[in-house]
PDB file of C-alpha atoms in Angstrom:
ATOM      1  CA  UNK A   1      13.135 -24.344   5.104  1.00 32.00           C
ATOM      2  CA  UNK A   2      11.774 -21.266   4.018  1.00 33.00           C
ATOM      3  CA  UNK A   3       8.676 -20.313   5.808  1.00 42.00           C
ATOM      4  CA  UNK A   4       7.001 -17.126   4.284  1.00 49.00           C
ATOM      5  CA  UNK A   5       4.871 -16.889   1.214  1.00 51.00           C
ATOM      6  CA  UNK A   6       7.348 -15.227  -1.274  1.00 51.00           C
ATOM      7  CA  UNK A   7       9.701 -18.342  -1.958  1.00 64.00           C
ATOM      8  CA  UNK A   8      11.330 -15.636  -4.698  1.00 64.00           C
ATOM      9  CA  UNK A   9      14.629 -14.304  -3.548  1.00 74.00           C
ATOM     10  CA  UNK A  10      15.402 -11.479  -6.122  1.00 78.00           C
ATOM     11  CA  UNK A  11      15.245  -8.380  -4.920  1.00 80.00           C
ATOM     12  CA  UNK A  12      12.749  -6.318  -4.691  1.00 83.00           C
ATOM     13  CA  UNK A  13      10.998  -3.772  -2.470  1.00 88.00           C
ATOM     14  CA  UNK A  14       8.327  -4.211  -0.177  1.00 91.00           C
ATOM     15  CA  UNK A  15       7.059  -1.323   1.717  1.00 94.00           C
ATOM     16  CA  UNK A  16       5.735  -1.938   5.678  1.00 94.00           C
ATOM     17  CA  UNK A  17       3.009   0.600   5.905  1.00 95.00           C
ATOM     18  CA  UNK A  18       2.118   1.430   9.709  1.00 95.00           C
ATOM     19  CA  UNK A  19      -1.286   1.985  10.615  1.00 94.00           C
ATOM     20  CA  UNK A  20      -3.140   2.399  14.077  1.00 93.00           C
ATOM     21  CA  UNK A  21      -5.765  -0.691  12.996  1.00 95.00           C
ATOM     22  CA  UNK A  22      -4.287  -3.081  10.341  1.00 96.00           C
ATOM     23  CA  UNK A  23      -7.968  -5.013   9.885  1.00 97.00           C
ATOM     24  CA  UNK A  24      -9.291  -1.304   8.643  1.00 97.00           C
ATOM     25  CA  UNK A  25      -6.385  -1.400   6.312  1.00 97.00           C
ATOM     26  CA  UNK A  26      -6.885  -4.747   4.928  1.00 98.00           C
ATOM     27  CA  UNK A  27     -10.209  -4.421   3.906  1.00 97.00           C
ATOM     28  CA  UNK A  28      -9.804  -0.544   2.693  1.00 98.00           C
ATOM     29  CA  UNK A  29      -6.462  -1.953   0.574  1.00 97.00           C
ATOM     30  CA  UNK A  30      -8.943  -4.605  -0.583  1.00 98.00           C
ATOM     31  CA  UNK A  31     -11.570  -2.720  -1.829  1.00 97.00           C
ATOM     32  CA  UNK A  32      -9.425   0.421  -3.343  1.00 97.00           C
ATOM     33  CA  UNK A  33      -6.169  -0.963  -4.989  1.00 96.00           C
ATOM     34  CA  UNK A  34      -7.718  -4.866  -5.472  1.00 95.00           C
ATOM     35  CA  UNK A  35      -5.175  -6.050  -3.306  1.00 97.00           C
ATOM     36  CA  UNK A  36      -5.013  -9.523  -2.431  1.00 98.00           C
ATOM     37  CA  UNK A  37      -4.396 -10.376   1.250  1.00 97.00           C
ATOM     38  CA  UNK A  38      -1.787 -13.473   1.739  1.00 97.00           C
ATOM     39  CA  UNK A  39      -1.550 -13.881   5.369  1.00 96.00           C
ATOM     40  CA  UNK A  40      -1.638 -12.422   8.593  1.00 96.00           C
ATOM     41  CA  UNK A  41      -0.500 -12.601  11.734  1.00 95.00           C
ATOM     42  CA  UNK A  42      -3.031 -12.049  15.004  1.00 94.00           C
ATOM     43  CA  UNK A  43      -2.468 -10.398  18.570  1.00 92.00           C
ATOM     44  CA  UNK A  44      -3.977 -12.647  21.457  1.00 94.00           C
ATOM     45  CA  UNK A  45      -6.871 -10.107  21.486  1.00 94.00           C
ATOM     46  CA  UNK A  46      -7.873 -10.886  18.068  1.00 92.00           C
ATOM     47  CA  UNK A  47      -6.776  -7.687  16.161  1.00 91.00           C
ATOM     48  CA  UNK A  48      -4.304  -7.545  13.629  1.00 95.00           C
ATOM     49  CA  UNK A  49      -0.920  -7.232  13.637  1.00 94.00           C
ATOM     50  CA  UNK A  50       0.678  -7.818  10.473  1.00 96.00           C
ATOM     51  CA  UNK A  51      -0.690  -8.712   7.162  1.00 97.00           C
ATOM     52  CA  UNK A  52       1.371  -9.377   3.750  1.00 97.00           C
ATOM     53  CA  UNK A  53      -0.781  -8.362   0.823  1.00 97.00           C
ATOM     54  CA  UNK A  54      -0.281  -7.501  -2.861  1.00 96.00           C
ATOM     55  CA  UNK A  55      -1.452  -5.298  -5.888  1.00 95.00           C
ATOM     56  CA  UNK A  56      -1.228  -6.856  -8.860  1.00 92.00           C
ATOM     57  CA  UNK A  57       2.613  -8.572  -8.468  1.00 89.00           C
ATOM     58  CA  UNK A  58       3.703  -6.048  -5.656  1.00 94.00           C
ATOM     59  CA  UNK A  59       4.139  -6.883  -2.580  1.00 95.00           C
ATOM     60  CA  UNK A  60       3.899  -4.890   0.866  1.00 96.00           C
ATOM     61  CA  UNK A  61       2.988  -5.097   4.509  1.00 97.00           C
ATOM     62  CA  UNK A  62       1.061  -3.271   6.971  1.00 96.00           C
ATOM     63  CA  UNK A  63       1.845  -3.462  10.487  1.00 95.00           C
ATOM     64  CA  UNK A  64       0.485  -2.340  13.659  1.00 94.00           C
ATOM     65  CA  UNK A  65       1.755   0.943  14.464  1.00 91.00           C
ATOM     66  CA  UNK A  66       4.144  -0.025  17.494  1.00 81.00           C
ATOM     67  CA  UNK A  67       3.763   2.108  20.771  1.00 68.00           C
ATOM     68  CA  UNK A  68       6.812   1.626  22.230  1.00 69.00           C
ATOM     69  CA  UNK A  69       9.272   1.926  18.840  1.00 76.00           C
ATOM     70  CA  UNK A  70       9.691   5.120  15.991  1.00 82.00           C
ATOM     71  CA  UNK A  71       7.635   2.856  14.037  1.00 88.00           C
ATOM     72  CA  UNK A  72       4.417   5.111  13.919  1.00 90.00           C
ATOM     73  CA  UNK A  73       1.808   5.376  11.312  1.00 92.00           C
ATOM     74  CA  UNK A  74       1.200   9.058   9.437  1.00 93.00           C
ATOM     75  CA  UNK A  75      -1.843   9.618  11.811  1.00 91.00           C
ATOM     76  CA  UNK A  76       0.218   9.914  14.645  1.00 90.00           C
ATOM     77  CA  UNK A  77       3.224  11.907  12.896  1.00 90.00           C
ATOM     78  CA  UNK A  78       0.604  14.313  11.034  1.00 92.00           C
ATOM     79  CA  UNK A  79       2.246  13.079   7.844  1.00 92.00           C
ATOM     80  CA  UNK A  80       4.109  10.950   6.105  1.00 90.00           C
ATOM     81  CA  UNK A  81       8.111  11.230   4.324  1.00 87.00           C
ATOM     82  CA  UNK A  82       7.286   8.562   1.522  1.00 91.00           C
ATOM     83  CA  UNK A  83       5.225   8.114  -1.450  1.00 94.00           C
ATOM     84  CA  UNK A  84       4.989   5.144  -2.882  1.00 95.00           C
ATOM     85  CA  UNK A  85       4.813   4.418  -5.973  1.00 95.00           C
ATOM     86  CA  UNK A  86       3.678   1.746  -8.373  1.00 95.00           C
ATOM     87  CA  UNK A  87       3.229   1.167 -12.036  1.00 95.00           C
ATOM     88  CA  UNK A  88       0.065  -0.831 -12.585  1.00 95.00           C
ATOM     89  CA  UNK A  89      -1.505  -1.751 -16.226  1.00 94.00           C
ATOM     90  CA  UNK A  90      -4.471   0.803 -15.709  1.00 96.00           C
ATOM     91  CA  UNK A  91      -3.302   3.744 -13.301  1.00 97.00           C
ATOM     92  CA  UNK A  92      -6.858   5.500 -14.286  1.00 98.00           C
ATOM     93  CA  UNK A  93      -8.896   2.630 -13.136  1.00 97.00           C
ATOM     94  CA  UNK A  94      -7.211   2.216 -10.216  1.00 96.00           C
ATOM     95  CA  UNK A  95      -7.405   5.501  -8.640  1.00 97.00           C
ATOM     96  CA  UNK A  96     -11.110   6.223  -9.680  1.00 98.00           C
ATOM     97  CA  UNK A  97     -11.437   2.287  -7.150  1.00 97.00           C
ATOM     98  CA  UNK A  98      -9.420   3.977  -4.688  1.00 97.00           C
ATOM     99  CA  UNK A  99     -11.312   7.719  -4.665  1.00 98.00           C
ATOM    100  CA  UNK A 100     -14.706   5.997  -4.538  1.00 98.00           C
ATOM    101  CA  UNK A 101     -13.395   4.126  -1.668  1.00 98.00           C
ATOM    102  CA  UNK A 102     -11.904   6.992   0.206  1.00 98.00           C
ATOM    103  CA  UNK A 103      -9.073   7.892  -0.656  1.00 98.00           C
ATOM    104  CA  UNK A 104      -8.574  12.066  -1.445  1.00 98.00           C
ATOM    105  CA  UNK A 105      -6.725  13.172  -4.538  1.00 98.00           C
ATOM    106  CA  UNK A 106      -3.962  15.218  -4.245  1.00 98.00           C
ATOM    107  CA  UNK A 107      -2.815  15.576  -8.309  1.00 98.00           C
ATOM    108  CA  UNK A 108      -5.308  14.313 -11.206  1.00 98.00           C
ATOM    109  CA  UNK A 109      -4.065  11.614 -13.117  1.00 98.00           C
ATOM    110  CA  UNK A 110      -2.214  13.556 -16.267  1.00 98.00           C
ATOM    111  CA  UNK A 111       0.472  12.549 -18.844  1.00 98.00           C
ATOM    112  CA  UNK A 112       4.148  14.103 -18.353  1.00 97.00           C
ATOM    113  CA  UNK A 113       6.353  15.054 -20.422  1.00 97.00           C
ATOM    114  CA  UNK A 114       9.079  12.476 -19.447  1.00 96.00           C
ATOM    115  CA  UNK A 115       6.902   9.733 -20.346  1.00 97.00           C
ATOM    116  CA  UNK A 116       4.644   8.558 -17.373  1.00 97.00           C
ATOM    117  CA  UNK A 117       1.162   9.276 -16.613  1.00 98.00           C
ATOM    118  CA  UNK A 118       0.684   9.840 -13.145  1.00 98.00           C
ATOM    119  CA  UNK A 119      -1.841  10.997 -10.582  1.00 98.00           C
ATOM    120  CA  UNK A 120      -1.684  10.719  -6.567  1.00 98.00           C
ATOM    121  CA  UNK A 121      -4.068   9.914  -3.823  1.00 98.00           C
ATOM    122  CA  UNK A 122      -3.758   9.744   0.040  1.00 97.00           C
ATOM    123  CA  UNK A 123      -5.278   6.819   1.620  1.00 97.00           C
ATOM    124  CA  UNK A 124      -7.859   7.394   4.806  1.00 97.00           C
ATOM    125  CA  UNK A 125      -4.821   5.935   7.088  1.00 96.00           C
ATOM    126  CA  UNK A 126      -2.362   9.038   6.035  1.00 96.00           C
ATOM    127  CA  UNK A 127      -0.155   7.298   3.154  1.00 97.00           C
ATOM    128  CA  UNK A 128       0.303   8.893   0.067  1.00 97.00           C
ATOM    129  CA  UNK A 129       0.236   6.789  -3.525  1.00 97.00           C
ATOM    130  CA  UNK A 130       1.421   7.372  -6.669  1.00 97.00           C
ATOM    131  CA  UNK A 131      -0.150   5.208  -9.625  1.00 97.00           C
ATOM    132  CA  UNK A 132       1.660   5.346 -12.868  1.00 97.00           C
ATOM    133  CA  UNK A 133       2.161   3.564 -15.777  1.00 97.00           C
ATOM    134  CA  UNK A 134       4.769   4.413 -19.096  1.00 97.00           C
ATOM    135  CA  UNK A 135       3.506   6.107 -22.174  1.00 95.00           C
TER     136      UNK A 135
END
């Protein structure tokens, strides 16, 4: 029996995102992307230590950083190898949400020539986004 929420088994990608305090990430993800949280999972102390949410249809995680493993969020590196990216109905909207909540721009949302519009943000945990959408 299949016990986590995505009973779906095509496949997909869903990102883990590592942070330092996942509850600060839930309700920052929350308020700037509209994400939806599904469930989490809780230390014996209380805080968080994984959560499954979504934007939209798309799935991803965010775990505790781990202090023991190479599993460490961009705070701790001083940067990050990945952006993600994700096509949502209404990039524009969606980064205004996540700049107003406190995320920092790094490219204005602009149309390219090989037919996506596009702009990227960092989130206050060290992750950088890319919102898009085809034109």
């Amino acid at each position: 029996m299949q016990t986590n929420s995505n009973k779906n088994n095509t496949t997909r990608f869903a990102p883990m995102l590592y942070l330092k305090n996942v509850a600060d990430g839930i309700e920052f993800y929350k308020e700037a992307f509209n994400a939806k949280e599904i469930r989490r999972f809780s230390n014996d102390d209380g805080s968080v230590h994984v959560a499954e949410m979504t934007i939209e249809n798309a799935m991803f995680h965010i775990h505790e950083e781990g202090s023991t493993t190479s599993k460490l969020s961009p705070a701790t590196l001083g940067g990050t190898t990945t952006v993600l990216g994700i096509f949502v109905e209404d990039p524009d909207a969606l980064m205004s949400k996540a700049i107003a909540a406190g995320a920092t721009e790094i490219s204005p949302m602009q149309d390219f020539d090989y037919g996506y519009r596009q702009g990227d943000i960092k989130d206050p945990f060290g992750h950088n986004w890319t919102f898009q959408k085809s034109i």
